[in-house]
PDB file of C-alpha atoms (C1' of nucleotides) in Angstrom:
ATOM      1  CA  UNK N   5       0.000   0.000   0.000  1.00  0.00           C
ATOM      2  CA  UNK N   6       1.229   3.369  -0.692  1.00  0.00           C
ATOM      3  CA  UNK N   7       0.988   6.484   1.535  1.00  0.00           C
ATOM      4  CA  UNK N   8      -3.190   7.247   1.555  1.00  0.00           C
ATOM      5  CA  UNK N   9      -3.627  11.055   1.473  1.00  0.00           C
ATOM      6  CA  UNK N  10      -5.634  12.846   4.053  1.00  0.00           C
ATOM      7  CA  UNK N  11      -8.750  14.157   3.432  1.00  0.00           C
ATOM      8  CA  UNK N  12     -11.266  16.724   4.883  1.00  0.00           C
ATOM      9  CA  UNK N  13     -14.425  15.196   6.631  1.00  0.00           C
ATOM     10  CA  UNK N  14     -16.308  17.712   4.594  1.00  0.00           C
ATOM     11  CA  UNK N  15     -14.828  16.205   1.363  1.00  0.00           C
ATOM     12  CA  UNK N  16     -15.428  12.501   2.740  1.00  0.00           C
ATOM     13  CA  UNK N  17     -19.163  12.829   3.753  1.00  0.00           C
ATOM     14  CA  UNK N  18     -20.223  15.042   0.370  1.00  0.00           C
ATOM     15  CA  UNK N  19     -18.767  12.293  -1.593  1.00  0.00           C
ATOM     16  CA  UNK N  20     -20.250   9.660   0.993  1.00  0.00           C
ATOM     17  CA  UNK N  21     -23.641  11.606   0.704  1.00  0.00           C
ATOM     18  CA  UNK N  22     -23.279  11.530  -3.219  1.00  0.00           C
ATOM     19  CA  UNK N  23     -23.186   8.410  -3.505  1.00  0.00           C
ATOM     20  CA  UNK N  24     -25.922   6.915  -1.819  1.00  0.00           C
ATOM     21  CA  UNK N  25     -28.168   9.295  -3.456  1.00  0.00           C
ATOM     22  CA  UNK N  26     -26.788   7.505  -6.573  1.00  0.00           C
ATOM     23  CA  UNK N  27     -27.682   4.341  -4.957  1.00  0.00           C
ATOM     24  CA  UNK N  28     -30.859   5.709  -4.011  1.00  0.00           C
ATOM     25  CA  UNK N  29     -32.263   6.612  -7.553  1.00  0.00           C
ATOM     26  CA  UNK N  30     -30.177   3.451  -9.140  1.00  0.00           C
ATOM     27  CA  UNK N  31     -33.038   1.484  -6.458  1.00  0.00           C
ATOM     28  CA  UNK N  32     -35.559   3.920  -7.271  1.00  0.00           C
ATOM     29  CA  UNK N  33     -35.270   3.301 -11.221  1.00  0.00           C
ATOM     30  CA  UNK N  34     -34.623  -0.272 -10.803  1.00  0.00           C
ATOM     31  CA  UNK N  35     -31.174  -0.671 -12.161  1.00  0.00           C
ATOM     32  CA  UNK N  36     -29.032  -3.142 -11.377  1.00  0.00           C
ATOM     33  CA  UNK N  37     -25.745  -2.379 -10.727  1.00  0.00           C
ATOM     34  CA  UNK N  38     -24.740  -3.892 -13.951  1.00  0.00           C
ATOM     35  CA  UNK N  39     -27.181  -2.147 -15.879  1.00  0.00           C
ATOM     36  CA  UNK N  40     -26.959   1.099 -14.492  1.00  0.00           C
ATOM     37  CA  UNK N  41     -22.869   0.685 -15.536  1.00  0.00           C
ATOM     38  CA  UNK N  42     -23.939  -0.173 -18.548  1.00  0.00           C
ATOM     39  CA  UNK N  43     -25.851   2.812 -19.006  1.00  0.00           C
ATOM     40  CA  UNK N  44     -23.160   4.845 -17.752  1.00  0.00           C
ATOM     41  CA  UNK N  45     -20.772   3.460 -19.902  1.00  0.00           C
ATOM     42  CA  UNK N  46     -18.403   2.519 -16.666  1.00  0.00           C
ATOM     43  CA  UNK N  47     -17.597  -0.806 -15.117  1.00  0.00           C
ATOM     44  CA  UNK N  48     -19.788  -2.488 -12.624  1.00  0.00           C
ATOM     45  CA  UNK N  49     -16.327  -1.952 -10.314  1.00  0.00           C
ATOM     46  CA  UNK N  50     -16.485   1.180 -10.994  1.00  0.00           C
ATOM     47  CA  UNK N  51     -19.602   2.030 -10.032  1.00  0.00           C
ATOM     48  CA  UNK N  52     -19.781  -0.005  -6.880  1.00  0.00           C
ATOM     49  CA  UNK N  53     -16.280   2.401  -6.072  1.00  0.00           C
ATOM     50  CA  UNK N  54     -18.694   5.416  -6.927  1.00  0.00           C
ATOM     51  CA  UNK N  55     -21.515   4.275  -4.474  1.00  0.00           C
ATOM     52  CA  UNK N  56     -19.237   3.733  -2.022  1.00  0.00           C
ATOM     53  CA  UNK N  57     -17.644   7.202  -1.831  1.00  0.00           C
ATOM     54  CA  UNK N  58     -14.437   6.388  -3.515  1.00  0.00           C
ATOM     55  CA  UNK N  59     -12.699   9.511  -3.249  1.00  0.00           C
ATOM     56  CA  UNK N  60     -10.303   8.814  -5.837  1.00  0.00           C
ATOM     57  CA  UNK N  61     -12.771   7.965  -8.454  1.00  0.00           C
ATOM     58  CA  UNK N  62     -13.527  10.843 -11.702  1.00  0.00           C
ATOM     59  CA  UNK N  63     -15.527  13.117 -10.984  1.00  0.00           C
ATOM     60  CA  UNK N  64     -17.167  12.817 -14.719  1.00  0.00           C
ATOM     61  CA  UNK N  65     -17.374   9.577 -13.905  1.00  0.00           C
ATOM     62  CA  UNK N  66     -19.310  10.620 -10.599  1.00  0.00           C
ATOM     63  CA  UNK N  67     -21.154  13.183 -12.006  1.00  0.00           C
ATOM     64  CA  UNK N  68     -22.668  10.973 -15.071  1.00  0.00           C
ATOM     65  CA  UNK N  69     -23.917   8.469 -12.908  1.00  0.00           C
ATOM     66  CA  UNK N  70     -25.586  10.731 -10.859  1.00  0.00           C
ATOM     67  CA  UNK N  71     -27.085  12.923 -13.511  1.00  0.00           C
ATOM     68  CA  UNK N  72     -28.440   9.267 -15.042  1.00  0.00           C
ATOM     69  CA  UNK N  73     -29.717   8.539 -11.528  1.00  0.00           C
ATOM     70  CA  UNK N  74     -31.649  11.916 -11.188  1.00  0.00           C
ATOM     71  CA  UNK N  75     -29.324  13.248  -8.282  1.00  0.00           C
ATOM     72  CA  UNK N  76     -29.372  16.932  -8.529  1.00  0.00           C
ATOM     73  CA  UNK N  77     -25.543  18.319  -7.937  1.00  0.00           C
ATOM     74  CA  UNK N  78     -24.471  21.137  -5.620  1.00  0.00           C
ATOM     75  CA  UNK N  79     -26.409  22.251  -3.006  1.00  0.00           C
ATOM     76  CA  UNK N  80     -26.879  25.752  -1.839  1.00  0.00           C
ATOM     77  CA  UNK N  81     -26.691  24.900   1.901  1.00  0.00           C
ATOM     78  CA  UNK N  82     -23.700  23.678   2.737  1.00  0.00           C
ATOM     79  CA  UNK N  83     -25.107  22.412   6.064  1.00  0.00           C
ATOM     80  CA  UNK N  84     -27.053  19.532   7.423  1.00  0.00           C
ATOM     81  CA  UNK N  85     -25.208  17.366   5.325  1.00  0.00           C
ATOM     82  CA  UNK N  86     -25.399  14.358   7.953  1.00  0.00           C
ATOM     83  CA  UNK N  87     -29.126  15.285   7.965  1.00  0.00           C
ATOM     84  CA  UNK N  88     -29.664  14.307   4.861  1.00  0.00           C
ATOM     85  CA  UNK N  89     -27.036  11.412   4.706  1.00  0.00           C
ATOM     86  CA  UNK N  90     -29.413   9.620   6.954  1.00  0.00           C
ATOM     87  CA  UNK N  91     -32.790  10.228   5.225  1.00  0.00           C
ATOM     88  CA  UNK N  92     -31.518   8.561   2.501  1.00  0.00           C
ATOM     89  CA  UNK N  93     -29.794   5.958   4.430  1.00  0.00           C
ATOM     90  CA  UNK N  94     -33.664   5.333   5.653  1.00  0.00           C
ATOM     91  CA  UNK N  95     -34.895   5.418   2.127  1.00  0.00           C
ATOM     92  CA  UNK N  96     -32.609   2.526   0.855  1.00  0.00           C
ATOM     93  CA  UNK N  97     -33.238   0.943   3.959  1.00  0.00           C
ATOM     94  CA  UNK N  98     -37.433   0.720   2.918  1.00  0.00           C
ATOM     95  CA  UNK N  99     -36.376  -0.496  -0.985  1.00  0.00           C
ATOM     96  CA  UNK N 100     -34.803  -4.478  -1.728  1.00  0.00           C
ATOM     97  CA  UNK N 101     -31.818  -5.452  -0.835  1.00  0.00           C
ATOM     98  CA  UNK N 102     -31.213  -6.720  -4.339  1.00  0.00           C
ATOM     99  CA  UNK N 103     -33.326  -5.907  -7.367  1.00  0.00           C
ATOM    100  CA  UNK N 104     -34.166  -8.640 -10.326  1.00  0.00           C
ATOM    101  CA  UNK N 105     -34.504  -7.369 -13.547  1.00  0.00           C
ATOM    102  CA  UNK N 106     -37.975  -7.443 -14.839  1.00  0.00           C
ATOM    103  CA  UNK N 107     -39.023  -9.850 -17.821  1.00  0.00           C
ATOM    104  CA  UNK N 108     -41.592  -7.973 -19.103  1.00  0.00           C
ATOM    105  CA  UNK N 109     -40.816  -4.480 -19.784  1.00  0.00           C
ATOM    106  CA  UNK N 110     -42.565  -1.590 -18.258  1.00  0.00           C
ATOM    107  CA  UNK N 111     -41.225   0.857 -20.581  1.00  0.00           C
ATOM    108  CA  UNK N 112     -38.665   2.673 -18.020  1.00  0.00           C
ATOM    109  CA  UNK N 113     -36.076   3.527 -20.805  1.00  0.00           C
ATOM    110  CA  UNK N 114     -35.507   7.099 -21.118  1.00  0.00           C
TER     111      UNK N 114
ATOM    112  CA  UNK G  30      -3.952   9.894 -27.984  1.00  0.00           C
ATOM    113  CA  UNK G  31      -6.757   7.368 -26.669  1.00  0.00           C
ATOM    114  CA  UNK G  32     -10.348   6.785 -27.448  1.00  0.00           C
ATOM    115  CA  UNK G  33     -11.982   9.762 -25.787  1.00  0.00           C
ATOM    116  CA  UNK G  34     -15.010   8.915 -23.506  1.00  0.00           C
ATOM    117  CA  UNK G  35     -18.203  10.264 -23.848  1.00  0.00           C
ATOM    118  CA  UNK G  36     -19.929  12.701 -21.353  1.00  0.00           C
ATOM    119  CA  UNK G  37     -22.650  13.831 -21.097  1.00  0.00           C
ATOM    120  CA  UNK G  38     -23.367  18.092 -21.549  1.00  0.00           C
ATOM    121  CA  UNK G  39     -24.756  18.249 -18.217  1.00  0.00           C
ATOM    122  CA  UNK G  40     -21.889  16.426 -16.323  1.00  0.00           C
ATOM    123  CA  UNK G  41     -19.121  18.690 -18.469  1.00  0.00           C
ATOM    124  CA  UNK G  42     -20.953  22.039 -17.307  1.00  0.00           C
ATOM    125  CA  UNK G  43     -21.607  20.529 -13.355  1.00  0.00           C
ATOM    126  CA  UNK G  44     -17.492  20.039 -13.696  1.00  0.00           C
ATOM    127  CA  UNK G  45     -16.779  23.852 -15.650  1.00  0.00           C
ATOM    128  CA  UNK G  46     -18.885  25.730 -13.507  1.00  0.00           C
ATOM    129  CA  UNK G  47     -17.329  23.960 -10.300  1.00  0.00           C
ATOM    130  CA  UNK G  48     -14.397  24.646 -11.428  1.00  0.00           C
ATOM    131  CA  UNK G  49     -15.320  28.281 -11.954  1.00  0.00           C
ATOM    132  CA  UNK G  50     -16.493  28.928  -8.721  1.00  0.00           C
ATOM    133  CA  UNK G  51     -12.972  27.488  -7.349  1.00  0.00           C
ATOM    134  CA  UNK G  52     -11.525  29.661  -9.205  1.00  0.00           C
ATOM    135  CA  UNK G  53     -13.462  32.802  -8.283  1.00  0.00           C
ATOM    136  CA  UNK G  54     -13.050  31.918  -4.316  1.00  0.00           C
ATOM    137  CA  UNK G  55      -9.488  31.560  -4.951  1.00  0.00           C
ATOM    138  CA  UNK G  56      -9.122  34.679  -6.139  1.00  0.00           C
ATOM    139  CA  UNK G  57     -11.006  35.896  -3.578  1.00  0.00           C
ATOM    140  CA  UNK G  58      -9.130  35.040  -1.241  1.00  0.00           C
ATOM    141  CA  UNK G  59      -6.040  36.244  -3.201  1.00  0.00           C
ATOM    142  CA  UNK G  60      -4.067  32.995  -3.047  1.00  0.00           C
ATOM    143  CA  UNK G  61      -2.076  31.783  -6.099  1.00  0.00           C
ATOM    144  CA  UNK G  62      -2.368  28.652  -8.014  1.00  0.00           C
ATOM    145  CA  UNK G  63       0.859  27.810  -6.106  1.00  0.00           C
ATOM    146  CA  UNK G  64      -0.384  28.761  -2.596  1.00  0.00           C
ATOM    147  CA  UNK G  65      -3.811  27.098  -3.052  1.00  0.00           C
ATOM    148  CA  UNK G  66      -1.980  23.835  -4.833  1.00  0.00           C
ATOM    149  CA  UNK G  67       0.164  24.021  -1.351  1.00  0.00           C
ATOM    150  CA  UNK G  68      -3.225  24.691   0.925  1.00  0.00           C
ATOM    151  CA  UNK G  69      -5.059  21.680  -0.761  1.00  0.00           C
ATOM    152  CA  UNK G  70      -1.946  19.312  -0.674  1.00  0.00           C
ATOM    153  CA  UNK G  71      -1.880  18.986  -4.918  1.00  0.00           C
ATOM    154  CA  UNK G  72       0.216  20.103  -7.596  1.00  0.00           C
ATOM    155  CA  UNK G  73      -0.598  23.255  -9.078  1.00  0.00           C
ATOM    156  CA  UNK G  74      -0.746  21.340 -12.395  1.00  0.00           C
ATOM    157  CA  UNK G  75      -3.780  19.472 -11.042  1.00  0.00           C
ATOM    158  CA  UNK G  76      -5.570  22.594  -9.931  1.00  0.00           C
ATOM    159  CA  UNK G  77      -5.180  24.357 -13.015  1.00  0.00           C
ATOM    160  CA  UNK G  78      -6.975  21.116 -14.782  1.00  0.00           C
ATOM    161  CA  UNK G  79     -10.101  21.100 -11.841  1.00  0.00           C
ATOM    162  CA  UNK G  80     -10.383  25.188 -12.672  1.00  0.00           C
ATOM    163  CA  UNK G  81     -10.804  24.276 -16.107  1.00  0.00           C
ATOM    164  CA  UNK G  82     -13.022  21.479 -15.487  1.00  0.00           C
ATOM    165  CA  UNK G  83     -11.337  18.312 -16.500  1.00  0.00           C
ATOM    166  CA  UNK G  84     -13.478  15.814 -15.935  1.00  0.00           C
ATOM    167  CA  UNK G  85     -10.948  13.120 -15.123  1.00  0.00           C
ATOM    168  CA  UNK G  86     -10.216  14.689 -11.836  1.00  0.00           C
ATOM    169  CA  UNK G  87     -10.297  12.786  -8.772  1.00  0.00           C
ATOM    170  CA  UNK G  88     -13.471  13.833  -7.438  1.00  0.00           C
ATOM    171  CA  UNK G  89     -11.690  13.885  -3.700  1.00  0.00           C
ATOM    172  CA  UNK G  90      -9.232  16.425  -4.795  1.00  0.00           C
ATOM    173  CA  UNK G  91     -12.073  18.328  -6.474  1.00  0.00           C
ATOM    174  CA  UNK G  92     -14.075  18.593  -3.944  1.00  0.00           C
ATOM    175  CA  UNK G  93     -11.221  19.669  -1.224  1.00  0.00           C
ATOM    176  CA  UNK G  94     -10.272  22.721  -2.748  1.00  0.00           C
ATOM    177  CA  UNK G  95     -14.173  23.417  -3.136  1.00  0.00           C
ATOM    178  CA  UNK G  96     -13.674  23.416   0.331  1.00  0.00           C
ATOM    179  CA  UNK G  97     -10.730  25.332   1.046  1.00  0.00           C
ATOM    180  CA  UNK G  98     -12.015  28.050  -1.681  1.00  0.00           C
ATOM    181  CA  UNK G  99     -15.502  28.225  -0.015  1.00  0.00           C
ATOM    182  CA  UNK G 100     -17.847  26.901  -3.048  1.00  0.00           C
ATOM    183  CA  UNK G 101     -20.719  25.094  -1.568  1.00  0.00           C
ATOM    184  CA  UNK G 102     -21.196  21.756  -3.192  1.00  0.00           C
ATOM    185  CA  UNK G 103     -24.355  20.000  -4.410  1.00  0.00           C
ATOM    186  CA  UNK G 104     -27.430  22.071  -6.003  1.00  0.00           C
ATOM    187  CA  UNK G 105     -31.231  21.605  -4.929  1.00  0.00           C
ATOM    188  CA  UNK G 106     -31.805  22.924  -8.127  1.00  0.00           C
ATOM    189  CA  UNK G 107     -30.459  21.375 -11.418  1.00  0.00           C
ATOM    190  CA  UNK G 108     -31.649  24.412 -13.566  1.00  0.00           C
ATOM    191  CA  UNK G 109     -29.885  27.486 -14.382  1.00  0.00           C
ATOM    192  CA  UNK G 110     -27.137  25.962 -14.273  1.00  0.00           C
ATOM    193  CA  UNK G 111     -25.758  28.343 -16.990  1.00  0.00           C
ATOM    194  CA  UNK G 112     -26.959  32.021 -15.810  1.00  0.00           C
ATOM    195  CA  UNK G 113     -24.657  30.851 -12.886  1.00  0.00           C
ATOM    196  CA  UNK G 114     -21.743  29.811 -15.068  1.00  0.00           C
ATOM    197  CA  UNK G 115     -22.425  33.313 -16.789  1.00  0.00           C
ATOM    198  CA  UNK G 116     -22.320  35.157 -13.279  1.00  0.00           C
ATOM    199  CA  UNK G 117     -19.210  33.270 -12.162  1.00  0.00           C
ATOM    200  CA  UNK G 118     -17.785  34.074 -15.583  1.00  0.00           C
ATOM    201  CA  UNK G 119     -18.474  38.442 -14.773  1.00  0.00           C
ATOM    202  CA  UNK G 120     -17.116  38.490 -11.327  1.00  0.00           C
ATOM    203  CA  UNK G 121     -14.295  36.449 -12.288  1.00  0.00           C
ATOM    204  CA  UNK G 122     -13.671  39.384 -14.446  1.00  0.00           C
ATOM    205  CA  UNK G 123     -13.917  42.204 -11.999  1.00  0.00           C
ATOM    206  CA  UNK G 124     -10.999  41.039 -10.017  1.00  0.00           C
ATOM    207  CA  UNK G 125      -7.542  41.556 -11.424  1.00  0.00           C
ATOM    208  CA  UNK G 126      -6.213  38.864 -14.017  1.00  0.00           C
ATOM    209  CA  UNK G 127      -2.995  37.852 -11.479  1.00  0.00           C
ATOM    210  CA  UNK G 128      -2.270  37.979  -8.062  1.00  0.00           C
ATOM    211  CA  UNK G 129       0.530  39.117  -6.234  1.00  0.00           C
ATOM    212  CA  UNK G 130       1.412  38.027  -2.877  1.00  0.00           C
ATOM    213  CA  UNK G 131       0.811  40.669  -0.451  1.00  0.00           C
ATOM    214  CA  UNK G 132       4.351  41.575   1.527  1.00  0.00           C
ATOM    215  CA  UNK G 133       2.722  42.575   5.092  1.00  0.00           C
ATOM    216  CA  UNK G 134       0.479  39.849   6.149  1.00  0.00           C
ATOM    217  CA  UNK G 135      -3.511  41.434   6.866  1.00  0.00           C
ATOM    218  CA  UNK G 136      -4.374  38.060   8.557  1.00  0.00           C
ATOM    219  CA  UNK G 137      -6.501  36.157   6.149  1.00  0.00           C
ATOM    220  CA  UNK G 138      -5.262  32.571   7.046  1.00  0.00           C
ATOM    221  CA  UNK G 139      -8.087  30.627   8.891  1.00  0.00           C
TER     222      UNK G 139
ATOM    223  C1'  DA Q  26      10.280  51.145 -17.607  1.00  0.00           C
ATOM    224  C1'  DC Q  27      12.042  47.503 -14.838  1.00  0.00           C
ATOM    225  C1'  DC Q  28      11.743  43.461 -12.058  1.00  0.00           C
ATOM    226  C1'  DT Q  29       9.365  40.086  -9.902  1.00  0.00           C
ATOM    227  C1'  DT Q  30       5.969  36.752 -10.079  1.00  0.00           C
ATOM    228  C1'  DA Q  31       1.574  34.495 -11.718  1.00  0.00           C
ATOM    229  C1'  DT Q  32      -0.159  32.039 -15.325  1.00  0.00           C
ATOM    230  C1'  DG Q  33      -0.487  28.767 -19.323  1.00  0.00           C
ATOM    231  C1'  DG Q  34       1.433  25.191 -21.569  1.00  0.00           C
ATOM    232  C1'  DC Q  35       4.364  21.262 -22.225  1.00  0.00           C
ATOM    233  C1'  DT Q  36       7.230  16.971 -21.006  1.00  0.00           C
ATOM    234  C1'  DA Q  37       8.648  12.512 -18.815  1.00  0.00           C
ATOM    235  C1'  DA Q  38       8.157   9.731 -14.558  1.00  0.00           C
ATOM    236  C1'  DT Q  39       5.451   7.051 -11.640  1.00  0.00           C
ATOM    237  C1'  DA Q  40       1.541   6.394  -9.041  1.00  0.00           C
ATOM    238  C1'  DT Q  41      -2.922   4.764  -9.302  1.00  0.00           C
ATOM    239  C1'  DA Q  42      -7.629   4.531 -11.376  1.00  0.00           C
ATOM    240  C1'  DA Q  43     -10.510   1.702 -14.455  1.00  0.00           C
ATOM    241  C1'  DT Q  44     -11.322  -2.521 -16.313  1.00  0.00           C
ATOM    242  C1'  DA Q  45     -12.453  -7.520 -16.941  1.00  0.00           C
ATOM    243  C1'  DA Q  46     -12.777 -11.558 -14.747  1.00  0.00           C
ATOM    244  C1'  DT Q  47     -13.798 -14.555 -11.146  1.00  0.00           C
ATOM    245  C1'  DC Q  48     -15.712 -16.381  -6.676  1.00  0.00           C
ATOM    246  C1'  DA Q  49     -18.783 -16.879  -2.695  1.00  0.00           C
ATOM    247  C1'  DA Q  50     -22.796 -15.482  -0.419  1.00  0.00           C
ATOM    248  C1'  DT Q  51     -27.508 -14.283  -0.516  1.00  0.00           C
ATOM    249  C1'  DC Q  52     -31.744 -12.557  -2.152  1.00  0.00           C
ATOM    250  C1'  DT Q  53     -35.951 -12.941  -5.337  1.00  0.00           C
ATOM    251  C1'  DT Q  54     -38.925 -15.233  -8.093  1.00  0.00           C
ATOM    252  C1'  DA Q  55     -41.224 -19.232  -9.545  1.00  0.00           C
TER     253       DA Q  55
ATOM    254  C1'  DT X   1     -37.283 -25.277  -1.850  1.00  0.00           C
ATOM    255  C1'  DA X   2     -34.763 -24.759  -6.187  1.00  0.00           C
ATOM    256  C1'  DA X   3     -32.938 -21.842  -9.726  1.00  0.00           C
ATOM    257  C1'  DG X   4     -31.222 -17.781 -11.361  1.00  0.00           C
ATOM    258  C1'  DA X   5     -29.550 -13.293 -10.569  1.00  0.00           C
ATOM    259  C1'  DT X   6     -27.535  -9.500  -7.706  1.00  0.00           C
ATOM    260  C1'  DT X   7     -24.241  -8.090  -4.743  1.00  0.00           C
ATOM    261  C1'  DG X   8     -19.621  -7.796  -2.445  1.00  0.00           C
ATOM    262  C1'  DA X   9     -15.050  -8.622  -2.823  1.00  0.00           C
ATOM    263  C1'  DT X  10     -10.525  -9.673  -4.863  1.00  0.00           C
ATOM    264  C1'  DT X  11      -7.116 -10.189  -8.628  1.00  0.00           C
ATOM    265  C1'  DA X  12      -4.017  -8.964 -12.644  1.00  0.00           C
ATOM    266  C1'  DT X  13      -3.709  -5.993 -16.505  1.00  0.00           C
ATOM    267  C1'  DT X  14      -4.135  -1.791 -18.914  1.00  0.00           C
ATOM    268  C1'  DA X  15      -5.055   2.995 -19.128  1.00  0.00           C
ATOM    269  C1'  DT X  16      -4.379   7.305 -17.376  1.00  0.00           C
ATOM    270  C1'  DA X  17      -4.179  10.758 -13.562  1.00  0.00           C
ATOM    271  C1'  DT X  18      -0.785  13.150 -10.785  1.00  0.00           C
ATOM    272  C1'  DT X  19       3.402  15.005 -10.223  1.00  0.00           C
ATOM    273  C1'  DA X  20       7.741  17.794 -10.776  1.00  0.00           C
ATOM    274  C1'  DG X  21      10.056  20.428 -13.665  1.00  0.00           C
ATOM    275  C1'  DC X  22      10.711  23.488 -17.262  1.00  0.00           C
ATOM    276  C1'  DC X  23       9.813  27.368 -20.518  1.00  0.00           C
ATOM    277  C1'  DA X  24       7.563  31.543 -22.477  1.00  0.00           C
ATOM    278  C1'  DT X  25       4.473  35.094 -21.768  1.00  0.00           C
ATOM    279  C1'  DA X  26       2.313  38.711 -19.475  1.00  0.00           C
ATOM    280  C1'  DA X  27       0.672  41.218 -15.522  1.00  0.00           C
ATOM    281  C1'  DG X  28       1.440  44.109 -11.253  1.00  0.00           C
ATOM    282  C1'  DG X  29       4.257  46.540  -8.015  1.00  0.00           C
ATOM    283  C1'  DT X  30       7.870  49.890  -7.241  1.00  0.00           C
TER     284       DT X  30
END
DNA sequence: ACCTTATGGCTAATATAATAATCAATCTTA
DNA sequence: TAAGATTGATTATTATATTAGCCATAAGGT
């Protein structure tokens, strides 16, 4: 392992936060992680790095799966950040655990 | 060169107009590339690509100079995202082109 | 006008992100 | 309960980000 470089807490838990709301809509629209890589033109590795709060990952890489996931970037209040990091923790809590692609299609593309 | 990926329009302004607002707070708060390369633990190489917008960025190192430079991150609102680009864009203009370190200190660290 | 310094751009190195592939565990549907 | 699929995790390989250093240009202070 090489020397890991520090990092604020604010930079930690906006990327943190980021990427569960990623996860969040991903759930919400039903993708699996495959597909939603697919989508985004990334590897399922990838992704799973970006839902996580990899710090080290692109942020075009970041940014395109969240703009595919309907996550809304910046936000004008810098505050209650842990506020909202557990609202959506609750929110993925109430969806599957896992999500099965659907054999008959509903028509969710675009 | 390589096979240049794809991003989307929305993801490539999110990244410019970040990078814009770094820019502006750094200015702002009269640092250099060099003294805000120093303050955020990069080289000044890297900052000049997140002020432009690169999109390959690490998204860590992005979002710690947002920090250091005072740009909120994350946006309830997804529109108008360009009349803020085109705001950023006039006061970045209003302030001078360089910046010269000040020789008596006026206390502006913290 | 001069002198110092910030900025923009480039290079080569090396550090590391992104990928593809695989495996085990576990959840969902039938 | 069985079958099939998703998730979590790890690996080796490839691609590329990050860095340090340099140069030329131009801006600001004196």
């Amino acid at each position: 392992m090489a020397k890991a470089r520090r990092y604020s807490g604010y930079s930690e838990e906006a990327v943190i936060l980021l990427g569960k709301q990623i996860k969040l809509g991903r759930k919400q629209r039903q993708w699996s992680e495959v597909e939603c890589a697919e989508r985004a033109g990334i590897s399922r590795a990838t992704l799973q790095k970006i839902e996580k709060g990899n710090l080290s990952c692109a942020i075009g890489l970041v940014f395109e799966v969240a703009f595919l996931t309907g996550v809304p970037l910046f936000q004008s209040e810098p505050v209650s950040m842990g506020g909202k990091l557990d609202r959506v923790e609750d929110k993925i809590r109430l969806l599957p655990d896992r999500i099965r692609k659907r054999h008959k299609e509903v028509g969710d593309d675009f």
